[in-house]
Coordinates of C-alpha atoms and ligand atoms in Angstrom, one line a residue:
X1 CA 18.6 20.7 33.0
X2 CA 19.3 17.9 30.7
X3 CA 18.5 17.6 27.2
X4 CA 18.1 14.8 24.3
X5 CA 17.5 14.9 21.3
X6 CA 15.0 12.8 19.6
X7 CA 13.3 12.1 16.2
X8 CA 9.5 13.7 16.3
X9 CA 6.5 11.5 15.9
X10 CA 3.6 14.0 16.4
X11 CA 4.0 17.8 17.4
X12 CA 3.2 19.6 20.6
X13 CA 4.2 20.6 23.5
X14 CA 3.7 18.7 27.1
X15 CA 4.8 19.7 30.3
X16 CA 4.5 17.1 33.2
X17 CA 6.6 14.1 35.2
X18 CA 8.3 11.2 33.6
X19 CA 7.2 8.0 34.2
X20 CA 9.5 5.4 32.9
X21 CA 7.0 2.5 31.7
X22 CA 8.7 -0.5 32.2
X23 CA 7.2 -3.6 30.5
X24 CA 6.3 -6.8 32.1
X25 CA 9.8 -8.1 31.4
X26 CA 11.5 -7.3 33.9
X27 CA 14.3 -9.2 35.6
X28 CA 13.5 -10.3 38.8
X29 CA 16.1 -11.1 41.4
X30 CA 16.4 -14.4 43.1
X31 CA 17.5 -13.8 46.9
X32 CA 17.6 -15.4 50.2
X33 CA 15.0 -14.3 52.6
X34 CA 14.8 -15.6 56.1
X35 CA 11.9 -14.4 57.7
X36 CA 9.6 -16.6 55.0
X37 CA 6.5 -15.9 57.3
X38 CA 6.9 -11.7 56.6
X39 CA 7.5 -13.0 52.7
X40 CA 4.1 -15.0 52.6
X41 CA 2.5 -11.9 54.1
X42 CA 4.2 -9.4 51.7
X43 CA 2.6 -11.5 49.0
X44 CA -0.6 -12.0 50.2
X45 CA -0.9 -8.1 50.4
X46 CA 0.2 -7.9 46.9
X47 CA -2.7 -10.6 46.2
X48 CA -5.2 -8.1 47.8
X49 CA -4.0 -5.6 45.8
X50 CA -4.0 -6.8 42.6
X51 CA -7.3 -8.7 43.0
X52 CA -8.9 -4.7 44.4
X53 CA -7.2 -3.4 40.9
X54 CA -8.4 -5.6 38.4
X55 CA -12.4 -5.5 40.4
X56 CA -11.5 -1.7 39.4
X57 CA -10.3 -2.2 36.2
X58 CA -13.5 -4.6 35.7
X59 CA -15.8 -1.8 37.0
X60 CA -14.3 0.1 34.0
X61 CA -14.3 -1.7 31.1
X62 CA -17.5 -2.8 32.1
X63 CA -18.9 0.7 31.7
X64 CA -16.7 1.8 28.5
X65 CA -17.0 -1.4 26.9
X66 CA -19.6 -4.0 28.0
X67 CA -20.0 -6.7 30.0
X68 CA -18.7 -9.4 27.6
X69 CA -15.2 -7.3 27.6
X70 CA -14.8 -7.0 31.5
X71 CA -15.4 -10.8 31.5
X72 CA -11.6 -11.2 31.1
X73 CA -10.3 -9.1 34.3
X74 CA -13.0 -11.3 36.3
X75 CA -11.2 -14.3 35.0
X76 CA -7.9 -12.8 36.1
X77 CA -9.3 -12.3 39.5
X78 CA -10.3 -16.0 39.5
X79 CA -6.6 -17.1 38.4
X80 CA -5.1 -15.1 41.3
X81 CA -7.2 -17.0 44.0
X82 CA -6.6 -20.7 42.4
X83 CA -5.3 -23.0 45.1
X84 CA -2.7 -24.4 43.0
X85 CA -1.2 -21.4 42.0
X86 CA -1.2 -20.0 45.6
X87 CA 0.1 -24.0 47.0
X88 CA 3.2 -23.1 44.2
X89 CA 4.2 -19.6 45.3
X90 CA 4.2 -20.2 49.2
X91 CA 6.2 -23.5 48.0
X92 CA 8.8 -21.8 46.9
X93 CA 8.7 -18.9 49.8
X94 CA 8.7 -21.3 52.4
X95 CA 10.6 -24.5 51.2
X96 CA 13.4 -23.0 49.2
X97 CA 13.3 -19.4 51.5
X98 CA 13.0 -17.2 47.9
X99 CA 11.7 -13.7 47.8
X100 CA 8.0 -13.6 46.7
X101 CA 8.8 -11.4 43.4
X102 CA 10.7 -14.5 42.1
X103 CA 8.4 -17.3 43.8
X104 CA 5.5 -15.7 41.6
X105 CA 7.6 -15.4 38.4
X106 CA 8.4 -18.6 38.1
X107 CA 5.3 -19.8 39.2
X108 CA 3.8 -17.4 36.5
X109 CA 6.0 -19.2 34.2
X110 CA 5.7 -22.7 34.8
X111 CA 1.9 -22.5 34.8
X112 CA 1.9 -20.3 31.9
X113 CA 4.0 -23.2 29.5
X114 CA 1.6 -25.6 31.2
X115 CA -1.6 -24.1 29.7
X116 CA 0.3 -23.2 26.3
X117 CA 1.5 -27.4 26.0
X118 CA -2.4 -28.1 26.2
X119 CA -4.6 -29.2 23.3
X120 CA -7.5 -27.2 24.3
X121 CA -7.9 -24.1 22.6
X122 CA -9.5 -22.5 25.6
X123 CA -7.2 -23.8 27.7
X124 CA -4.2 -22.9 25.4
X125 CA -5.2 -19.0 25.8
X126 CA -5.3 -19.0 29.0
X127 CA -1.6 -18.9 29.0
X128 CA -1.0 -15.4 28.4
X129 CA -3.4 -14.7 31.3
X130 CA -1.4 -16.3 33.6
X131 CA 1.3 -14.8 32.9
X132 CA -0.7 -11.2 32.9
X133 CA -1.4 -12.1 36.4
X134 CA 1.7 -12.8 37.1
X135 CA 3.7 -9.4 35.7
X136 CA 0.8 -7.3 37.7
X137 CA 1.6 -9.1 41.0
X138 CA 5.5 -8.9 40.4
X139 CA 5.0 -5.1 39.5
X140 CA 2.9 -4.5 42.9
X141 CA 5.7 -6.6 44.5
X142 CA 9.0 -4.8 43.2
X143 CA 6.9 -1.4 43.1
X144 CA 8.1 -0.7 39.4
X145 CA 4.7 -0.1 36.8
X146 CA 2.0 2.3 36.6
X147 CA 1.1 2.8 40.1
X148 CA 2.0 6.5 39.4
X149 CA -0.5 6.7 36.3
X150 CA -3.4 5.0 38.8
X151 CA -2.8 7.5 41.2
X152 CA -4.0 10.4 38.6
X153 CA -1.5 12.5 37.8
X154 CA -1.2 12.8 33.6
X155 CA 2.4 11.7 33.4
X156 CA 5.1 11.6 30.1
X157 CA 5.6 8.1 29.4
X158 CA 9.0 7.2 28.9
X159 CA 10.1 3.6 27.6
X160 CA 12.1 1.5 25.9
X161 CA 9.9 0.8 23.2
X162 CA 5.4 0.3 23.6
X163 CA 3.7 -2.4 21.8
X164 CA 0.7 -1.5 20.4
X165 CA -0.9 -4.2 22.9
X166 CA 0.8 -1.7 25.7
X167 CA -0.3 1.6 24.2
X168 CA -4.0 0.6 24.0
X169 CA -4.0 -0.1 27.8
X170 CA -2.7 3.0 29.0
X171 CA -5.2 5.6 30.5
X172 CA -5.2 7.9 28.0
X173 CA -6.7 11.1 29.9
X174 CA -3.0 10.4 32.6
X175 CA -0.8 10.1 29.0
X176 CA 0.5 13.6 28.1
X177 CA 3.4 12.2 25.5
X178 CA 5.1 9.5 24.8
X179 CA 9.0 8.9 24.4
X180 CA 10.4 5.7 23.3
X181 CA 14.7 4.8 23.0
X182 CA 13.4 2.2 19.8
X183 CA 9.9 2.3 17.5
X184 CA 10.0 3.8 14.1
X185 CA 8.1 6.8 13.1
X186 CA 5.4 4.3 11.0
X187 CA 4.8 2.2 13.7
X188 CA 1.0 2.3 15.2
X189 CA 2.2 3.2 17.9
X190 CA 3.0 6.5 16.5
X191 CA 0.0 6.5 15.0
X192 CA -1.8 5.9 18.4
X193 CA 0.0 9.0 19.7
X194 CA -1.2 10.9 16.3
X195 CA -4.3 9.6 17.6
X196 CA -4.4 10.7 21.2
X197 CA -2.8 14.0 20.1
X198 CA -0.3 14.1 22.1
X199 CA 3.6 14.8 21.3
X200 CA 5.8 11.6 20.7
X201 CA 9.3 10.9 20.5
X202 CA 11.6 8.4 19.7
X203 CA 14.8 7.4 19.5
X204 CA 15.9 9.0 23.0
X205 CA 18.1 7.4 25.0
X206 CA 16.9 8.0 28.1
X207 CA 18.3 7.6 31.7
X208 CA 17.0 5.6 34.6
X209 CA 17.1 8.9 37.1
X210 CA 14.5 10.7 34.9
X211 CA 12.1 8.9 36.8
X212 CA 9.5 11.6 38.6
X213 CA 11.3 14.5 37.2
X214 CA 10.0 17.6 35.6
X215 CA 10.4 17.6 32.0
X216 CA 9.2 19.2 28.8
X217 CA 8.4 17.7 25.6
X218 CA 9.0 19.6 22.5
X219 CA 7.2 17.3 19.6
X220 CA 8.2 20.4 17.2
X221 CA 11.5 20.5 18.1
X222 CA 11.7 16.6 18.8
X223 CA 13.5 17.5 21.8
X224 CA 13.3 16.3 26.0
X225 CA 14.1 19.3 28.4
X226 CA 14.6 17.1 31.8
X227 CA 14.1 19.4 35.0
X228 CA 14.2 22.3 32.6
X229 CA 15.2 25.7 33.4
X230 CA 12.9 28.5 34.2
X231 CA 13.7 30.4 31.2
X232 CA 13.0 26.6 29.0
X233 CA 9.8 26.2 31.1
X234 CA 8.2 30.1 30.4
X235 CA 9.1 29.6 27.0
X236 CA 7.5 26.3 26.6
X237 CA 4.4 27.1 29.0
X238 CA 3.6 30.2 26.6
X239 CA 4.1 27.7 23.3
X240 CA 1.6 25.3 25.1
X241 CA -0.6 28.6 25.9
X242 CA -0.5 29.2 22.2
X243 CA -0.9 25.7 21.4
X244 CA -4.4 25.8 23.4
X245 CA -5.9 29.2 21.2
X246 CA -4.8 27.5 17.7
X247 CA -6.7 24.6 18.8
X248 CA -9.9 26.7 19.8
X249 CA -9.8 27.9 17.1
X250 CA -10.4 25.3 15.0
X251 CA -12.9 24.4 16.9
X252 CA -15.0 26.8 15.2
X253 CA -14.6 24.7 12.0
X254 CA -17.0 22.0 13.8
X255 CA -20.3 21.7 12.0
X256 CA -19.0 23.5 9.0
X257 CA -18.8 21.6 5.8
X258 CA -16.2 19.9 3.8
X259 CA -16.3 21.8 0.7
X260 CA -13.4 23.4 -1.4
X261 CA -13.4 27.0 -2.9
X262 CA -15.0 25.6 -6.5
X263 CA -17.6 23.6 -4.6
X264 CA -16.5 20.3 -4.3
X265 CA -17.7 18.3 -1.5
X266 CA -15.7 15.4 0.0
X267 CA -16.0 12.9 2.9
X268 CA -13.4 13.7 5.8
X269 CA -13.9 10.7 8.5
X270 CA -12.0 9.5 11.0
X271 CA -9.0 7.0 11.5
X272 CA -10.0 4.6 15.3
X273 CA -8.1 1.7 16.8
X274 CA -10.6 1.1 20.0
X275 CA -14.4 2.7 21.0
X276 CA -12.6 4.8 23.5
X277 CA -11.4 6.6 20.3
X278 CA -15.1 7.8 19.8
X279 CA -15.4 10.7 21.9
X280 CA -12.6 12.1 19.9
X281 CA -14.1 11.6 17.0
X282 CA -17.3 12.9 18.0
X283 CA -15.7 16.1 19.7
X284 CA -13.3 16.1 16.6
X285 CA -17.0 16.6 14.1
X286 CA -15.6 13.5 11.8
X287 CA -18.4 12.7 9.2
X288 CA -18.0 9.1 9.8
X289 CA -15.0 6.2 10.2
X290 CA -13.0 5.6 7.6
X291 CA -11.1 3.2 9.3
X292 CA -11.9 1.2 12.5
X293 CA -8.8 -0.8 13.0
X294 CA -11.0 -4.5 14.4
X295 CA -7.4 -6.0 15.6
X296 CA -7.1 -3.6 18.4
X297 CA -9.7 -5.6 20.1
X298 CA -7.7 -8.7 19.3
X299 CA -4.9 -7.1 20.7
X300 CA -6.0 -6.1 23.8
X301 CA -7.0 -9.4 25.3
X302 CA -5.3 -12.9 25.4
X303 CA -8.3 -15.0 23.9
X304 CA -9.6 -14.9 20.9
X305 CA -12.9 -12.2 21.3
X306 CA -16.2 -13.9 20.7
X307 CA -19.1 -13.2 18.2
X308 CA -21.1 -11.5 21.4
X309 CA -18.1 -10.0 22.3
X310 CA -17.4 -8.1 18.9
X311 CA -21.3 -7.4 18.5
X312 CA -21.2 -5.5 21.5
X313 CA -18.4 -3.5 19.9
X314 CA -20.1 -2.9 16.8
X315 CA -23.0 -2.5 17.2
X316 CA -21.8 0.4 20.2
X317 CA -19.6 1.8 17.1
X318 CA -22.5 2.2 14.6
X319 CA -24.9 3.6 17.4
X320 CA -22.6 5.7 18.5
X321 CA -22.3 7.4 15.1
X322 CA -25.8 7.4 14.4
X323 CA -26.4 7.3 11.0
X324 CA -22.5 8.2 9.9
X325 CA -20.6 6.0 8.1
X326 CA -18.5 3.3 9.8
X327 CA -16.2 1.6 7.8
X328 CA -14.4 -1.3 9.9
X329 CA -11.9 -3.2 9.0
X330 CA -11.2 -7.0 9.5
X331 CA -8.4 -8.7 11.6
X332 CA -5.7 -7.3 10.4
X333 CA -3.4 -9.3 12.8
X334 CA 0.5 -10.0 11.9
X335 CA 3.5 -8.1 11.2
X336 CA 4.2 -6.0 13.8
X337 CA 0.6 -6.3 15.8
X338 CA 0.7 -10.2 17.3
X339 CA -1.1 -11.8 19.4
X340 CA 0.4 -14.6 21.2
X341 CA -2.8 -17.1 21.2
X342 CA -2.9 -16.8 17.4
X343 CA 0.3 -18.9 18.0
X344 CA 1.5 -17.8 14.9
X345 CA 4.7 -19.3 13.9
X346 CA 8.1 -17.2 13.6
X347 CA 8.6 -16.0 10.4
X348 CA 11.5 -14.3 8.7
X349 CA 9.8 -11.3 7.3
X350 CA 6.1 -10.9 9.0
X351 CA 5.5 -7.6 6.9
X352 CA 5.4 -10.3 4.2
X353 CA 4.0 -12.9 5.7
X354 CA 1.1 -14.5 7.2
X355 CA -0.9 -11.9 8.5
X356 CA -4.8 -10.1 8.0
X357 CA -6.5 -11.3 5.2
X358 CA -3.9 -14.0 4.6
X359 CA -4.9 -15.6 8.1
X360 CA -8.5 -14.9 7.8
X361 CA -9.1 -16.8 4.4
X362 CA -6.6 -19.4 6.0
X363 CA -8.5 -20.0 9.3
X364 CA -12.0 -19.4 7.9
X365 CA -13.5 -20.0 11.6
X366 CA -12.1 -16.6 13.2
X367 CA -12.8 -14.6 9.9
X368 CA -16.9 -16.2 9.9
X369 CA -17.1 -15.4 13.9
X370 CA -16.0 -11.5 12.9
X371 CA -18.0 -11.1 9.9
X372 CA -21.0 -12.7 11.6
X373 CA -20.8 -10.2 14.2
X374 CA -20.1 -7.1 11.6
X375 CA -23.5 -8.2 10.0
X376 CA -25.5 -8.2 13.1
X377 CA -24.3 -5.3 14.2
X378 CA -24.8 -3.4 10.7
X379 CA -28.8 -3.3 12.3
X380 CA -27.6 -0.6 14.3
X381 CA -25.9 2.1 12.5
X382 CA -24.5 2.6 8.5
X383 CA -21.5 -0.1 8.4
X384 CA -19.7 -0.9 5.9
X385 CA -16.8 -3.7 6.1
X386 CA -13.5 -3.4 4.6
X387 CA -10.4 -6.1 3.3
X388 CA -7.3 -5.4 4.2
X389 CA -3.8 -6.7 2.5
X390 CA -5.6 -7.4 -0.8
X391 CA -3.2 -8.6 -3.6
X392 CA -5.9 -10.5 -5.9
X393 CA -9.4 -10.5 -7.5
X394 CA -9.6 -14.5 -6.7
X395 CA -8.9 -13.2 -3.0
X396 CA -11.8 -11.0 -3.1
X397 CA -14.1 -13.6 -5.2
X398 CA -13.3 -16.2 -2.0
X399 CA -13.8 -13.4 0.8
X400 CA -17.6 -12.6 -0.9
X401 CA -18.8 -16.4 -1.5
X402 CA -17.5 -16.8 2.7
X403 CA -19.6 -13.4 3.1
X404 CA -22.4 -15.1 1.2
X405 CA -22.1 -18.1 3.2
X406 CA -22.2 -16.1 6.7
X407 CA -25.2 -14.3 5.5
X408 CA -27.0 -17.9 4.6
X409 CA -26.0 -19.0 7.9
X410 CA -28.3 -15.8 9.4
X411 CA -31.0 -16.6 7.3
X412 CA -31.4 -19.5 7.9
X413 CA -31.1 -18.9 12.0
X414 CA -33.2 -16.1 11.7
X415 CA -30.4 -13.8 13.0
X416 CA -31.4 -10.3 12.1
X417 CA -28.8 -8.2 9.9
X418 CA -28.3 -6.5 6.6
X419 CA -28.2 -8.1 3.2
X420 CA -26.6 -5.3 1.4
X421 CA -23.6 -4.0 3.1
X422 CA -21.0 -1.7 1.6
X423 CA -18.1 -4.1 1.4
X424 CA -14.7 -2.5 0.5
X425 CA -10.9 -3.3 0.1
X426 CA -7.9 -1.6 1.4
X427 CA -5.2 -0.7 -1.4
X428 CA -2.0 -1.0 0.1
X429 CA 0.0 -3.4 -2.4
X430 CA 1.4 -2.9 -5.7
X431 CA -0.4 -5.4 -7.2
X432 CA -3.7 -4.5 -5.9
X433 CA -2.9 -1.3 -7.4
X434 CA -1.9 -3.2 -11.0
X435 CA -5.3 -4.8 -10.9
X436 CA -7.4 -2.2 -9.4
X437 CA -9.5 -2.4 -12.8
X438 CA -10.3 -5.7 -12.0
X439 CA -10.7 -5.1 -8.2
X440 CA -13.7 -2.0 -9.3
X441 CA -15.9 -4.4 -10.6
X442 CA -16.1 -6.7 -7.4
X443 CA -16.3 -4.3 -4.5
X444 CA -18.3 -1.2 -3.8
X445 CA -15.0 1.3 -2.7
X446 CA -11.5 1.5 -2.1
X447 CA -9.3 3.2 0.5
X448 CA -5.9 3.5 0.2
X449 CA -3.4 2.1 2.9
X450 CA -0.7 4.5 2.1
X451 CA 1.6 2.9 5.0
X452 CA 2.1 -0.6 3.6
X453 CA 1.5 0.7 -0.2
X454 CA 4.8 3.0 0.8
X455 CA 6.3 0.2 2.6
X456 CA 5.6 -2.2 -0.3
X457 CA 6.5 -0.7 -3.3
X458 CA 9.7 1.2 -1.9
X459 CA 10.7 -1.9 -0.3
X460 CA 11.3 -0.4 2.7
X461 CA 10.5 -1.9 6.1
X462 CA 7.7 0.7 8.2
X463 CA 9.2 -0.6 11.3
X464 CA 13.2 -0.1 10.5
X465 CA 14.3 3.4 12.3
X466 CA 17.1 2.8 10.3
X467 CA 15.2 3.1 7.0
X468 CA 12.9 6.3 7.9
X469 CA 14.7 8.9 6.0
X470 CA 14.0 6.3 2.8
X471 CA 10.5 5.8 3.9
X472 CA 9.2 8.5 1.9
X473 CA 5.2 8.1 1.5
X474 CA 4.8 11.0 -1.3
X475 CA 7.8 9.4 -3.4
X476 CA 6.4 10.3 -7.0
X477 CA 5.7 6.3 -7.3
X478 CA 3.1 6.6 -4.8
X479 CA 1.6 9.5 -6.2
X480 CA 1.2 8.2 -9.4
X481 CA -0.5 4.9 -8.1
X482 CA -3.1 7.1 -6.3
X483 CA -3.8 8.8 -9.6
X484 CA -4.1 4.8 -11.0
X485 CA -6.1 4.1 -8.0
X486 CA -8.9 6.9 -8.2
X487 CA -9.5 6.4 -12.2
X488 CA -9.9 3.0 -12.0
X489 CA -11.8 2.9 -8.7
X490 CA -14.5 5.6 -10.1
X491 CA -14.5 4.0 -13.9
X492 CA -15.4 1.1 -12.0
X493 CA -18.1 2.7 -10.3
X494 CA -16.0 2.7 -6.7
X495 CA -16.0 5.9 -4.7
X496 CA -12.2 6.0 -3.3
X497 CA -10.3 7.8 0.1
X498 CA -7.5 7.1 1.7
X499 CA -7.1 6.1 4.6
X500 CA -3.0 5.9 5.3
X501 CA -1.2 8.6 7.0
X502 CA -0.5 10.3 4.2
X503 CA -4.0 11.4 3.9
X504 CA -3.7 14.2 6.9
X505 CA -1.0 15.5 4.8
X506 CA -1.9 18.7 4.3
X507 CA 0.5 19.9 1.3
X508 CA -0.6 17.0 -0.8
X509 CA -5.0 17.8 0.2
X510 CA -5.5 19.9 -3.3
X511 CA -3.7 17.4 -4.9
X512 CA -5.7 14.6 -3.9
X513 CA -8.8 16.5 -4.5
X514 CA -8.0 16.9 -8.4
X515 CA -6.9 13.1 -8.6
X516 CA -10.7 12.4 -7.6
X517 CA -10.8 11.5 -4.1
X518 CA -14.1 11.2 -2.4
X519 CA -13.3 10.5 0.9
X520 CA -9.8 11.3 3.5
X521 CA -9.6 9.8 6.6
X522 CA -7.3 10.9 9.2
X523 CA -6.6 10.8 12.7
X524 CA -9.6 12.1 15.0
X525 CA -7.6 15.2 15.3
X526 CA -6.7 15.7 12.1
X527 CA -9.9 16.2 11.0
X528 CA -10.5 19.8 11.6
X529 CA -7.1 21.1 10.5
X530 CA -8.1 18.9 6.9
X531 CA -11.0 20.6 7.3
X532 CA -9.9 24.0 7.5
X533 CA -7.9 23.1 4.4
X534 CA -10.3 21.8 2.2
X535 CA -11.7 24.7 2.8
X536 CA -9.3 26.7 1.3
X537 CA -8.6 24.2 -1.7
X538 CA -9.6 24.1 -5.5
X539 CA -10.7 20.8 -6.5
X540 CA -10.6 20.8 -10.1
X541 CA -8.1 22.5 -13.1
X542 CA -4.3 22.2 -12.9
Ligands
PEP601 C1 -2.1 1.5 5.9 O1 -1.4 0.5 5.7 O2 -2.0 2.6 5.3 C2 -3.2 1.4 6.9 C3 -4.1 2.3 7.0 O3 -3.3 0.3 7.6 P1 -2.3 0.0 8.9 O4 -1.5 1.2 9.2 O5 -3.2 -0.4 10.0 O6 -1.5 -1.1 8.4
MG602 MG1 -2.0 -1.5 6.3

């Protein structure tokens, strides 16, 4: 048995193989090869392959997320059969006798700084596609990826670090936890694994053997048990039995209400990056969305998503919740989530720099295609639409005249929506906190982004591990501005949640309750654990 020790991002226990996720780069060997005719054939198979993979991964997306989604793996398909590309890897096979993992890398690479050097915008994005294309055919090549995870065995994913990008690809009924060597304990990927309920590590520094072993994770603990003993693995297998009844029993908390021992009644809804997230949400009894994190499905892709595209998405959000509230929030693209066809520049320090709402009122055209699509899609359901990164009323004053011109634009096309959407704004800066008066009488409601308001006002980067022990999101400033926030939100006429981490935790829940808050959102699985203690809270005195 060998052991590590790690730093816990989300508790529980999982038993299962390791699969060491590499990501797509990996270095790829230049060698001699003789027989070039075998190498042509080895990647023509590899071709098949991938292009029998992405008609499944099509088949997929088309059913979980629509026909406008799957689009992309059908262009994929497409890239993988283009003459050119196929002319430039059996080139290199045949005339300079290289191995077919490196002809395709370069290839990949040469095409993909062709298409970025291009002044189409279209033709610009499809540079990361190419290179997509490329990293699956080198990973069928060189056998290292996710083979394992397609063949259906629920695997623990161990990696140097996941981009959120990553994360939201992975199959999340074959993830059973996550352990990383980097990431901090802020990062969304962390919160993706809060969100998927499954234990996470980081900070383990792994070894390359663990590959296919037995192991146990200990979320808890924050510990790895690598082909564990028997005495580790009955231990562990009656925690996880143990585990399994606490979480029954919880279940029985599902369609009982949010109310607190004096009879106050608040709002607990539910935190989602992606529409897969619903069914946890659903199974979960959230009373709505507090937060639907739009950039995921920027993330996820390598061109910018349509209007159609992000209806689709909406509009299956808001049916899905029937009349529940779904709050969604706008791009909120930068810092540590980027997207390579946003071809944002490098910048020093991203957590302060050009990113969400900064971008959107910046380059008007991306933020008018989303919020076109939020108000056709608000037909469907009970939406509301949220502002993240907020540090000014003039910022708000310009985001409603663009809302007001979107909604003029409908009109006058006759395009069926909403006039009077809920529009809110995140709180996550000091200063929207220091004006949050002034905020109250422009927008409808408030939720508080605990992560950047604790990474903001404590000056203390979410994504340094170095920092974590100093990132400390109930530091009495904190408190104290969510005491600000709820007075001025409601003498404004606001209702106010929170929507940051720190809402699920559950030591602080009666003390949010007497600062005023309406509303909590947490991860789906969160909700009835909040539940249960709301439940048991007093809402108003000392
Ligand atoms: C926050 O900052 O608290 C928040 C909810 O937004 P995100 O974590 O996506 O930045
Ligand atoms: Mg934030």
């Amino acid at each position: 048995m060998r052991t590590r020790q790690g730093k816990s991002v989300y508790k529980g226990i999982a038993i299962g193989k390791i699969l060491i996720h590499r990501n797509g780069q990996q270095v790829i060997k230049r060698r001699h090869i003789d027989d070039t005719e075998a190498e042509i054939r080895r990647f023509q198979e590899a071709r098949e392959k991938a292009l029998k993979q992405l008609g499944e991964l099509y088949d997929k997306a088309l059913a979980e997320v629509g026909e406008a989604n799957a689009a992309i793996f059908e262009v994929h398909q497409m890239m993988l059969e283009d003459l050119d590309y196929e002319e430039s890897i059996l080139n290199i096979i045949k005339n300079q006798e290289l191995n077919a993992e490196y002809a395709v890398a370069s290839t990949g690479e040469n095409f993909s700084e062709m298409f970025a050097a291009m002044d189409d915008d279209y033709m610009r994005g499809r540079a990361a596609d190419v290179k997509d294309v490329s990293e699956r055919l080198v990973r069928i090549l060189t056998g290292v990826g996710d083979s394992k995870m397609a063949s259906g065995e629920p695997v623990i994913i161990v990696a140097d670090d996941l981009a959120p990008s990553e994360t939201i690809q992975l199959d999340k009924s074959k993830v059973l936890a996550f352990v990383t060597r980097h990431g901090s304990v802020n990062s969304h990927t962390a919160i993706l694994a809060r969100m998927m309920n499954i234990p996470a590590l980081i900070g383990v520094d792994y070894e390359e053997d663990w590959d296919g072993a037995l192991a146990v994770v200990d979320g808890s603990q924050g510990m790895i048990y690598v082909e564990p003993t028997k005495e580790v693995l009955d231990e562990k297998r009656a925690a996880l039995e143990e585990q399994k009844k606490k979480e029954q029993l919880l279940q029985k908390l599902k369609g009982e209400e949010n109310i607190t021992l004096d009879g106050r009644k608040i709002n607990i809804y539910a935190n989602i990056g992606n529409v897969s997230d619903l069914g946890a949400v659903l199974q979960n009894d959230a009373g709505g969305i507090g937060l639907f994190r739009s950039e995921f499905l920027y993330l996820e892709r390598s061109t910018y998503p349509t209007e159609e595209e992000q209806f689709l998405v909406y509009k299956r959000v808001a049916e899905t919740m029937g009349g529940r509230k779904v709050i969604i929030r706008t791009l909120d693209i930068g810092a540590d989530k980027q997207a390579d066809y946003f071809n944002i520049e490098h910048e020093e320090n991203p957590a302060m720099g050009y990113r969400a709402i900064r971008i959107c009122l910046d380059r008007v055209d991306i933020f008018k295609t989303q919020l076109r699509a939020l108000y056709r899609a608000s037909m469907f359901g009970n939406l509301s639409i949220m502002f993240p990164m907020i540090i000014s009323v003039e910022e708000v004053k310009r985001i409603k005249e663009i809302v007001e011109e979107v909604k003029e634009e409908l009109r006058r096309d006759q395009v069926p929506h909403k006039e009077d959407v809920e529009i809110g704004i995140m709180i996550e800066t000091p200063a929207a906190v220091m004006v949050s008066d002034q905020l109250a009488q422009e927008v409808d409601f408030f939720s508080v982004g605990t992560n950047d308001l604790t990474q903001y006002t404590l000056a203390i980067d979410r994504q340094n591990p170095k920092l974590d022990n100093l990132y400390v999101p109930d530091h009495p400033a904190i408190m104290r501005m969510l005491k600000i926030i709820a007075d001025n939100g409601h003498k404004g006429g606001c209702w106010v949640g929170i929507c940051g981490e720190l809402a699920a935790n559950l030591d602080l829940t009666e003390q949010f309750l007497k600062m005023g808050y309406d509303e909590l959102s947490v991860s789906p699985t969160f909700v009835l654990p909040l539940r249960q203690k709301v439940r048991e809270s007093r809402a108003y005195g000392e």
